XYZ file of C-alpha atoms in Angstrom:
543
model
C 26.713 -5.521 -37.099
C 25.222 -2.091 -36.312
C 27.515 0.219 -34.463
C 26.819 1.149 -31.024
C 25.216 4.699 -31.211
C 27.119 6.038 -28.165
C 30.681 5.507 -28.402
C 33.640 7.267 -26.915
C 37.222 6.808 -28.115
C 40.364 8.016 -26.246
C 42.532 8.655 -29.161
C 46.321 8.898 -29.379
C 47.369 7.978 -26.150
C 49.887 5.684 -24.634
C 48.011 2.688 -23.121
C 49.432 1.284 -19.965
C 47.039 -1.431 -19.205
C 47.807 -2.982 -15.900
C 49.163 -6.308 -16.862
C 52.715 -5.348 -16.666
C 52.954 -5.356 -20.564
C 55.044 -2.517 -22.200
C 53.102 0.846 -22.671
C 51.957 1.118 -26.314
C 50.320 3.594 -28.339
C 46.713 3.003 -29.079
C 43.281 4.145 -29.141
C 40.657 3.005 -26.576
C 37.125 2.369 -27.301
C 34.489 2.727 -24.546
C 30.874 1.586 -25.182
C 28.261 0.993 -22.703
C 30.385 1.506 -19.769
C 32.886 -0.987 -20.857
C 36.154 -1.222 -22.780
C 35.872 -2.354 -26.386
C 38.774 -2.452 -28.906
C 42.145 -1.267 -27.781
C 44.260 -0.520 -31.054
C 43.839 1.717 -34.195
C 40.216 2.712 -34.069
C 38.978 4.379 -37.308
C 37.047 7.618 -36.860
C 33.037 7.285 -37.064
C 30.416 10.018 -37.099
C 28.906 10.553 -33.662
C 31.732 9.573 -31.823
C 32.770 11.269 -28.499
C 36.410 11.687 -28.835
C 38.931 12.607 -26.093
C 42.509 13.808 -27.473
C 45.148 11.880 -25.141
C 48.250 12.637 -27.257
C 51.128 13.106 -24.866
C 49.223 11.262 -21.960
C 49.087 7.873 -20.504
C 45.942 5.959 -20.535
C 45.735 3.967 -17.254
C 43.374 1.975 -15.214
C 41.663 4.017 -12.556
C 43.515 3.628 -9.401
C 42.076 1.739 -6.491
C 42.440 3.293 -2.916
C 43.032 -0.072 -0.881
C 42.541 1.930 2.364
C 40.431 4.923 2.397
C 38.129 6.666 5.250
C 35.941 8.079 2.581
C 33.026 5.852 3.763
C 30.727 9.013 4.343
C 32.832 11.505 3.107
C 32.690 10.266 -0.737
C 29.362 12.234 -1.111
C 31.202 15.561 -0.639
C 31.977 16.989 -4.117
C 35.318 18.650 -2.433
C 36.316 15.138 -1.577
C 35.192 13.532 -5.079
C 37.590 16.198 -6.669
C 40.251 15.397 -4.542
C 40.193 11.685 -5.237
C 39.608 11.888 -9.070
C 42.235 14.553 -9.623
C 44.510 11.576 -8.332
C 43.155 9.249 -10.768
C 41.254 7.350 -8.042
C 38.215 5.657 -9.512
C 37.395 3.163 -6.340
C 37.902 3.449 -2.740
C 37.620 0.799 -0.357
C 35.865 1.466 2.870
C 34.948 -0.434 6.118
C 38.566 0.122 7.283
C 40.106 -0.761 10.838
C 37.304 -2.771 12.035
C 34.844 0.382 12.422
C 32.118 1.574 9.873
C 28.609 1.836 9.760
C 27.219 -1.517 8.857
C 26.024 -3.918 9.939
C 23.776 -2.038 12.598
C 22.241 1.086 12.440
C 25.519 3.077 12.104
C 24.902 4.936 15.296
C 28.020 3.773 17.414
C 30.441 3.633 14.668
C 29.396 7.016 13.723
C 30.191 8.516 17.009
C 33.287 6.412 17.961
C 34.760 7.410 14.284
C 33.273 10.740 13.919
C 36.525 12.142 13.522
C 37.756 9.472 11.173
C 35.006 8.343 8.683
C 32.386 11.269 9.503
C 28.768 10.912 9.095
C 26.967 8.964 6.509
C 24.359 11.380 5.288
C 21.722 8.616 4.325
C 22.428 5.444 5.929
C 20.301 4.470 8.812
C 20.439 0.696 8.962
C 19.824 -2.411 6.919
C 23.324 -3.934 6.893
C 25.923 -4.176 4.163
C 23.364 -4.681 1.260
C 21.589 -1.489 2.380
C 24.881 0.571 3.072
C 26.346 -0.624 -0.650
C 23.081 0.589 -2.014
C 23.640 4.141 -0.803
C 26.901 4.352 -3.190
C 24.619 3.317 -6.270
C 24.442 6.482 -8.761
C 24.990 8.836 -5.759
C 28.688 9.566 -6.279
C 31.072 9.778 -9.291
C 33.440 7.013 -7.529
C 33.070 3.390 -6.730
C 32.832 2.344 -3.319
C 33.915 -1.235 -1.962
C 33.304 -2.205 1.658
C 34.805 -4.574 4.197
C 32.618 -6.036 6.998
C 34.315 -4.130 10.020
C 34.910 -6.693 12.567
C 34.808 -4.283 15.570
C 31.210 -3.204 14.466
C 30.435 -6.826 14.399
C 31.716 -7.486 17.859
C 30.169 -4.401 19.092
C 26.654 -5.460 17.604
C 26.845 -8.751 19.346
C 28.796 -7.956 22.685
C 28.847 -4.138 23.055
C 31.930 -3.021 24.819
C 32.441 -6.199 26.981
C 36.031 -7.147 27.240
C 35.369 -10.721 27.808
C 36.165 -13.580 25.202
C 33.082 -14.281 22.964
C 31.500 -17.560 23.738
C 30.227 -20.217 21.371
C 26.687 -18.700 20.930
C 28.460 -15.087 20.495
C 30.979 -16.372 18.026
C 28.168 -18.028 15.964
C 26.298 -14.738 15.911
C 29.314 -12.799 14.870
C 30.197 -15.445 12.122
C 26.586 -14.962 10.813
C 27.074 -11.322 10.396
C 30.199 -11.720 8.771
C 28.689 -14.354 6.329
C 25.667 -11.938 5.717
C 28.019 -9.066 4.932
C 29.784 -11.232 2.409
C 27.006 -12.600 0.742
C 25.763 -8.931 0.254
C 28.795 -8.294 -1.502
C 31.509 -7.237 0.909
C 35.104 -7.654 -0.179
C 36.291 -9.367 3.024
C 36.625 -8.555 6.818
C 38.685 -5.865 8.379
C 40.264 -5.656 11.896
C 41.345 -2.680 14.015
C 43.364 -4.169 16.786
C 44.338 -1.012 18.508
C 40.796 0.389 18.441
C 37.888 -0.807 20.570
C 36.377 -3.309 20.736
C 38.608 -5.065 18.264
C 41.386 -4.730 20.935
C 39.412 -7.124 23.121
C 39.425 -9.981 20.452
C 42.299 -12.544 20.436
C 43.655 -14.451 17.785
C 41.215 -17.343 18.354
C 38.058 -15.170 17.743
C 39.591 -13.575 14.851
C 40.285 -16.822 13.121
C 36.538 -17.874 13.799
C 35.490 -14.882 12.280
C 37.822 -15.647 9.291
C 36.131 -19.048 8.504
C 33.258 -17.551 6.232
C 35.927 -15.111 4.786
C 38.187 -18.083 3.731
C 34.942 -19.967 2.488
C 34.042 -17.177 0.332
C 37.676 -16.753 -1.204
C 37.531 -13.306 0.280
C 40.273 -10.944 2.277
C 41.123 -10.543 5.709
C 42.213 -6.964 6.180
C 44.131 -5.921 9.380
C 45.005 -2.922 11.176
C 47.543 -5.125 13.187
C 47.926 -5.135 17.024
C 50.635 -3.012 18.609
C 50.965 -0.004 16.724
C 53.498 -0.850 14.065
C 57.025 0.180 13.527
C 58.853 -1.652 16.479
C 56.096 -3.684 17.304
C 55.384 -5.032 13.632
C 57.200 -8.283 14.280
C 54.459 -9.134 17.059
C 51.659 -8.118 15.062
C 52.573 -9.869 11.937
C 52.951 -13.118 14.009
C 49.353 -12.799 14.655
C 48.293 -12.296 11.370
C 50.413 -15.173 10.031
C 49.005 -17.466 12.793
C 45.305 -16.522 11.586
C 46.044 -16.450 7.875
C 48.494 -19.700 7.603
C 45.551 -22.171 8.469
C 46.952 -22.934 12.090
C 43.572 -21.372 13.714
C 40.621 -23.650 13.024
C 40.228 -23.159 9.406
C 42.195 -23.931 6.097
C 43.891 -20.434 5.841
C 42.754 -17.183 4.555
C 44.162 -14.679 2.318
C 45.452 -11.648 4.261
C 46.359 -8.116 3.727
C 48.197 -5.661 6.348
C 46.554 -1.873 6.326
C 49.083 0.983 6.044
C 52.255 -0.859 6.935
C 54.752 1.150 9.064
C 58.224 -0.534 9.410
C 61.746 -0.137 8.319
C 62.232 -1.693 4.599
C 64.950 -3.929 5.575
C 62.815 -5.308 8.490
C 59.877 -5.446 6.181
C 61.589 -7.536 3.678
C 62.640 -10.258 6.477
C 59.343 -10.340 7.919
C 57.347 -10.624 4.847
C 59.581 -13.150 3.713
C 59.112 -15.103 6.974
C 55.315 -14.807 6.841
C 55.552 -16.279 3.193
C 57.696 -19.247 4.281
C 55.036 -19.694 7.043
C 52.405 -20.269 4.252
C 50.594 -16.969 4.738
C 49.302 -15.302 1.443
C 49.796 -11.671 2.429
C 49.680 -8.294 0.535
C 49.807 -4.893 2.191
C 49.246 -1.166 1.523
C 51.231 1.710 2.491
C 51.045 5.373 1.971
C 53.907 7.779 0.699
C 54.202 9.712 4.004
C 55.820 9.151 7.299
C 53.449 11.034 9.413
C 50.289 9.487 10.432
C 46.876 10.509 11.622
C 44.702 9.295 14.354
C 42.158 10.182 17.398
C 44.189 12.406 19.904
C 42.042 10.611 22.512
C 43.797 7.250 21.267
C 47.270 8.769 21.494
C 47.333 10.542 24.893
C 44.694 9.081 26.867
C 44.603 5.746 28.666
C 43.226 2.732 26.529
C 40.079 2.367 28.750
C 38.880 5.823 27.558
C 38.345 4.369 24.309
C 35.657 1.764 25.646
C 33.724 4.643 27.309
C 30.389 6.259 25.998
C 31.301 9.733 24.954
C 29.226 11.026 27.759
C 31.052 9.239 30.480
C 34.364 10.089 28.875
C 33.607 13.918 28.871
C 32.183 13.628 32.473
C 35.457 12.052 33.745
C 37.844 14.515 31.845
C 35.766 17.217 33.326
C 36.337 15.847 36.796
C 39.116 17.680 38.885
C 40.292 14.656 40.609
C 40.307 12.546 37.454
C 42.557 15.235 35.889
C 44.851 15.408 38.792
C 45.174 11.606 38.374
C 45.691 11.749 34.667
C 48.393 14.628 35.088
C 50.231 12.704 37.841
C 50.176 9.345 36.896
C 49.282 8.837 33.164
C 50.862 11.848 31.200
C 54.411 10.979 32.400
C 53.901 7.800 30.801
C 53.022 9.084 27.430
C 56.794 10.694 27.455
C 57.851 7.096 27.379
C 55.691 5.851 24.634
C 58.066 4.631 21.659
C 55.866 6.220 19.116
C 56.039 9.627 20.753
C 58.508 10.371 23.409
C 59.114 13.502 25.352
C 58.513 15.798 22.460
C 54.817 14.493 21.985
C 53.354 17.923 22.565
C 55.077 19.387 19.363
C 54.597 15.979 17.475
C 50.638 16.078 17.533
C 49.206 18.656 15.259
C 45.441 19.056 15.444
C 43.516 18.299 12.226
C 39.976 18.517 13.557
C 37.549 19.478 16.143
C 33.867 20.093 15.831
C 33.996 22.834 18.845
C 33.430 26.253 16.891
C 34.981 28.091 19.664
C 38.163 26.064 19.257
C 38.374 26.258 15.410
C 41.446 28.312 15.674
C 43.400 25.272 17.214
C 43.107 23.345 13.774
C 46.646 23.491 12.223
C 48.442 23.961 15.659
C 50.441 21.701 17.714
C 49.438 20.723 21.414
C 52.589 22.674 22.713
C 51.138 25.860 20.641
C 47.841 25.526 21.612
C 49.100 25.378 25.368
C 51.232 28.454 24.826
C 48.278 30.497 23.231
C 46.125 29.521 26.337
C 48.897 29.993 28.707
C 48.235 26.810 30.666
C 50.029 23.228 30.617
C 50.111 21.016 27.668
C 48.264 18.442 29.744
C 45.179 20.890 30.740
C 44.902 22.141 27.132
C 44.718 18.682 25.754
C 42.094 17.847 28.244
C 40.237 20.989 27.649
C 40.414 20.394 23.872
C 38.958 16.826 24.167
C 36.088 18.012 26.460
C 35.075 20.859 24.085
C 35.214 18.631 21.065
C 33.597 15.544 22.952
C 36.374 13.307 21.857
C 35.864 14.221 18.187
C 39.409 15.307 17.625
C 41.906 13.961 15.425
C 45.559 14.960 14.599
C 48.383 14.586 12.261
C 51.093 12.719 14.055
C 54.796 13.200 13.534
C 57.413 10.397 14.189
C 60.522 10.788 16.041
C 62.753 9.297 13.166
C 61.363 10.103 9.594
C 62.599 7.606 7.151
C 64.118 8.936 3.963
C 62.590 8.570 0.497
C 64.805 5.831 -0.409
C 63.618 3.631 2.461
C 59.741 4.162 1.609
C 60.780 3.532 -2.137
C 62.059 0.054 -1.504
C 58.940 -0.812 0.564
C 56.689 0.234 -2.509
C 58.739 -1.956 -4.945
C 57.802 -4.925 -2.851
C 55.587 -7.443 -4.969
C 53.075 -7.393 -2.280
C 52.635 -3.521 -1.976
C 49.452 -1.830 -3.138
C 48.235 1.639 -2.952
C 46.251 2.959 -0.197
C 46.091 6.644 1.054
C 44.568 5.714 4.667
C 42.872 9.248 3.565
C 40.909 10.675 6.379
C 38.702 13.803 5.102
C 37.486 15.143 8.326
C 38.804 18.395 9.652
C 40.027 21.960 8.574
C 43.653 20.915 8.441
C 43.725 17.109 7.526
C 46.586 14.883 6.567
C 47.684 15.682 3.088
C 47.822 12.015 2.114
C 44.074 12.332 1.341
C 44.582 14.953 -1.215
C 47.632 13.778 -2.740
C 49.044 10.039 -1.986
C 48.446 8.653 -5.415
C 49.509 11.695 -7.190
C 52.888 11.239 -5.017
C 53.311 7.512 -5.842
C 53.288 8.778 -9.685
C 55.295 11.731 -9.468
C 58.017 10.912 -6.922
C 58.191 6.992 -6.891
C 57.867 6.101 -10.679
C 61.495 5.605 -11.582
C 62.315 4.782 -7.784
C 60.018 2.002 -7.077
C 58.108 1.055 -10.246
C 58.053 1.690 -13.865
C 54.778 3.495 -15.368
C 53.678 -0.218 -16.206
C 54.529 -1.264 -12.592
C 52.562 1.823 -11.161
C 49.485 0.603 -12.864
C 49.833 -3.020 -11.297
C 50.560 -1.602 -7.615
C 47.981 1.068 -7.665
C 45.222 -0.788 -9.643
C 45.535 -4.160 -11.000
C 46.954 -6.057 -8.067
C 44.485 -4.294 -5.784
C 41.527 -5.319 -7.907
C 43.024 -9.244 -7.755
C 43.479 -8.940 -3.812
C 39.934 -7.633 -3.325
C 38.226 -9.700 -5.863
C 37.149 -6.607 -8.056
C 37.057 -8.695 -11.220
C 37.052 -6.651 -14.577
C 38.595 -3.620 -12.801
C 42.106 -2.272 -12.526
C 42.754 -3.451 -15.770
C 42.249 -2.029 -19.471
C 41.203 -4.857 -21.777
C 38.240 -5.688 -23.831
C 35.233 -6.345 -21.710
C 36.497 -4.533 -18.623
C 34.785 -1.788 -16.629
C 35.792 1.412 -18.231
C 37.360 2.855 -15.150
C 40.443 4.899 -16.583
C 42.694 7.699 -15.566
C 44.443 9.903 -18.279
C 47.768 10.823 -16.916
C 50.384 13.617 -17.744
C 53.454 11.795 -17.002
C 55.497 15.052 -17.290
C 53.634 17.134 -14.674
C 51.815 14.679 -12.506
C 52.396 15.491 -8.735
C 50.806 16.028 -5.476
C 50.200 19.810 -4.087
C 48.624 18.943 -0.678
C 51.128 19.810 1.997
C 51.084 19.587 5.914
C 50.423 23.343 6.055
C 48.035 23.391 3.182
C 46.600 19.830 2.960
C 43.418 20.504 0.758
C 45.051 21.275 -2.591
C 43.950 18.868 -5.494
C 46.655 17.081 -7.359
C 48.074 17.920 -10.587
C 48.468 16.234 -13.949
C 45.374 14.201 -13.982
C 42.374 16.157 -15.435
C 40.364 13.602 -17.375
C 38.847 10.317 -15.759
C 36.075 7.896 -16.656
C 34.213 5.726 -14.205
C 32.160 3.047 -15.565
C 32.542 4.302 -19.010
C 31.417 7.801 -18.237
C 33.485 11.077 -18.019
C 33.292 12.295 -14.337
C 36.428 14.350 -14.456
C 36.804 16.749 -17.491
C 39.702 19.259 -17.645
C 40.160 19.014 -14.014
C 36.656 19.726 -13.032
C 33.785 17.264 -11.824
C 31.227 16.826 -14.572
C 28.476 16.585 -12.003
C 27.599 12.854 -13.409
C 27.051 10.456 -10.713
C 28.434 7.161 -12.322
C 29.897 5.372 -9.266
C 28.278 2.401 -7.555
C 28.802 0.237 -4.344
C 30.945 -2.682 -5.734
C 30.084 -5.993 -4.675
C 32.613 -8.766 -4.338
C 33.150 -11.171 -7.477
C 34.482 -14.690 -6.882
C 38.242 -14.659 -6.770
C 39.743 -14.991 -10.316
C 43.284 -15.032 -11.739
C 42.418 -12.404 -14.285
C 45.880 -10.940 -14.368
C 48.922 -11.898 -16.644
C 51.299 -14.411 -15.108
C 53.892 -11.977 -14.983
C 52.037 -9.113 -13.103
C 53.113 -10.285 -9.737
C 56.791 -9.741 -10.565
C 56.771 -7.047 -13.020
C 57.179 -3.334 -13.304
C 59.525 -2.787 -10.469
C 62.936 -0.903 -10.634
């Protein structure tokens, strides 16, 4: 047999393969974008050799929840992701993204979350996935966003969908799945998803279940103390009690006390629901300022209409007198809300100074009330304003660690890259998983399962998330002694440390901590559900 003329050998590292099997010293062969031999590989003239001595060779990590749909084309974002060892991001989250449709509505509504897409102008999921082929160094998977589907069919109508509308929405979901989408996402605190009841969602899951794909949900109700109610709806949809034979489910960015999560997830499993979840290693969140501080009906307004209303003197008076006092009583905020909301992004150039400041600090600088300052900020930014959100009671590391050890956990950053002072999770989540939670939540073998293999299995990415002969060569080379996140709330755009070499589809896209400029990524299309993990993966690797 003639040797392949172009071979890369990762030599002398410790292989953590994603099956849950013990780490072992071995060389790894990469040929034609895929993994060949793993073992003792004799040297050969012409080999491209990477010295991995003293480092771990791990499957490239898969971010189960990222808002990089448009940002992934930005080299700074690419570096941020690759320096964490992330080789695949899954977009289309929270029920809102560009396809299906022309992307205009979603681009406006989620401008402060997903940002713009530089090339997509319509054509559906198939066309959107093509925009990622050979245009970025990372792979991008996509979920059909149910809110975008509803908007295509019903606009901002708050009514229940009728039979004809349901049929049209089901067709859009089925078309997206046929084009390669990994599943369906919902955002039940965003519009128009908030208007869809459980029956409608179950109907949209019929083609998802038929395809063996995944139902991914930002649950209804804001999590924390409302998690039980939100999870009951998920179980109702996933367990087969709503007009279909059941669908596999996945809860986005779970926020709940660990003890409560154990009980709720056990109850869900007992009800027949096949659930997993993602969660990031921070207690603070990030969202649209309008969603946090304005009445819910504002989310359903056109931007021009919302800005006009917020500019009206009488409406401002109503909000100050009737609405803002209720914000003080929100369980997630409370009376300290002006100090808990720290601005991450506004597009208004004359408000650029506000990024990184709390609403209270902004009001103080402008010598006005917090309410007036907040409304002025939203008007100036035409609602395109996001913020990092503190919580009233930050849970300790030990509580988070217990959740990450759960066998249903997969790694997700919920990374938002829009803004001058974004949430640090976009630059540091996966490095923090490794630096702070290996030894607390899982072993290194378990980290490969939680951050790569299990995610690939849940989302139908066959042949990824695992190091074995024939698998796609998505590989992160990790220095276990120094890997850590460097991003902070004060300085969030700092790349992680300890992962300097990364391969995507067999090509070195990160060398010595810098981008190589090779655009080896592609839009990933869903493969049929397969049991490609070893039987022990689901329970292995936790401590």
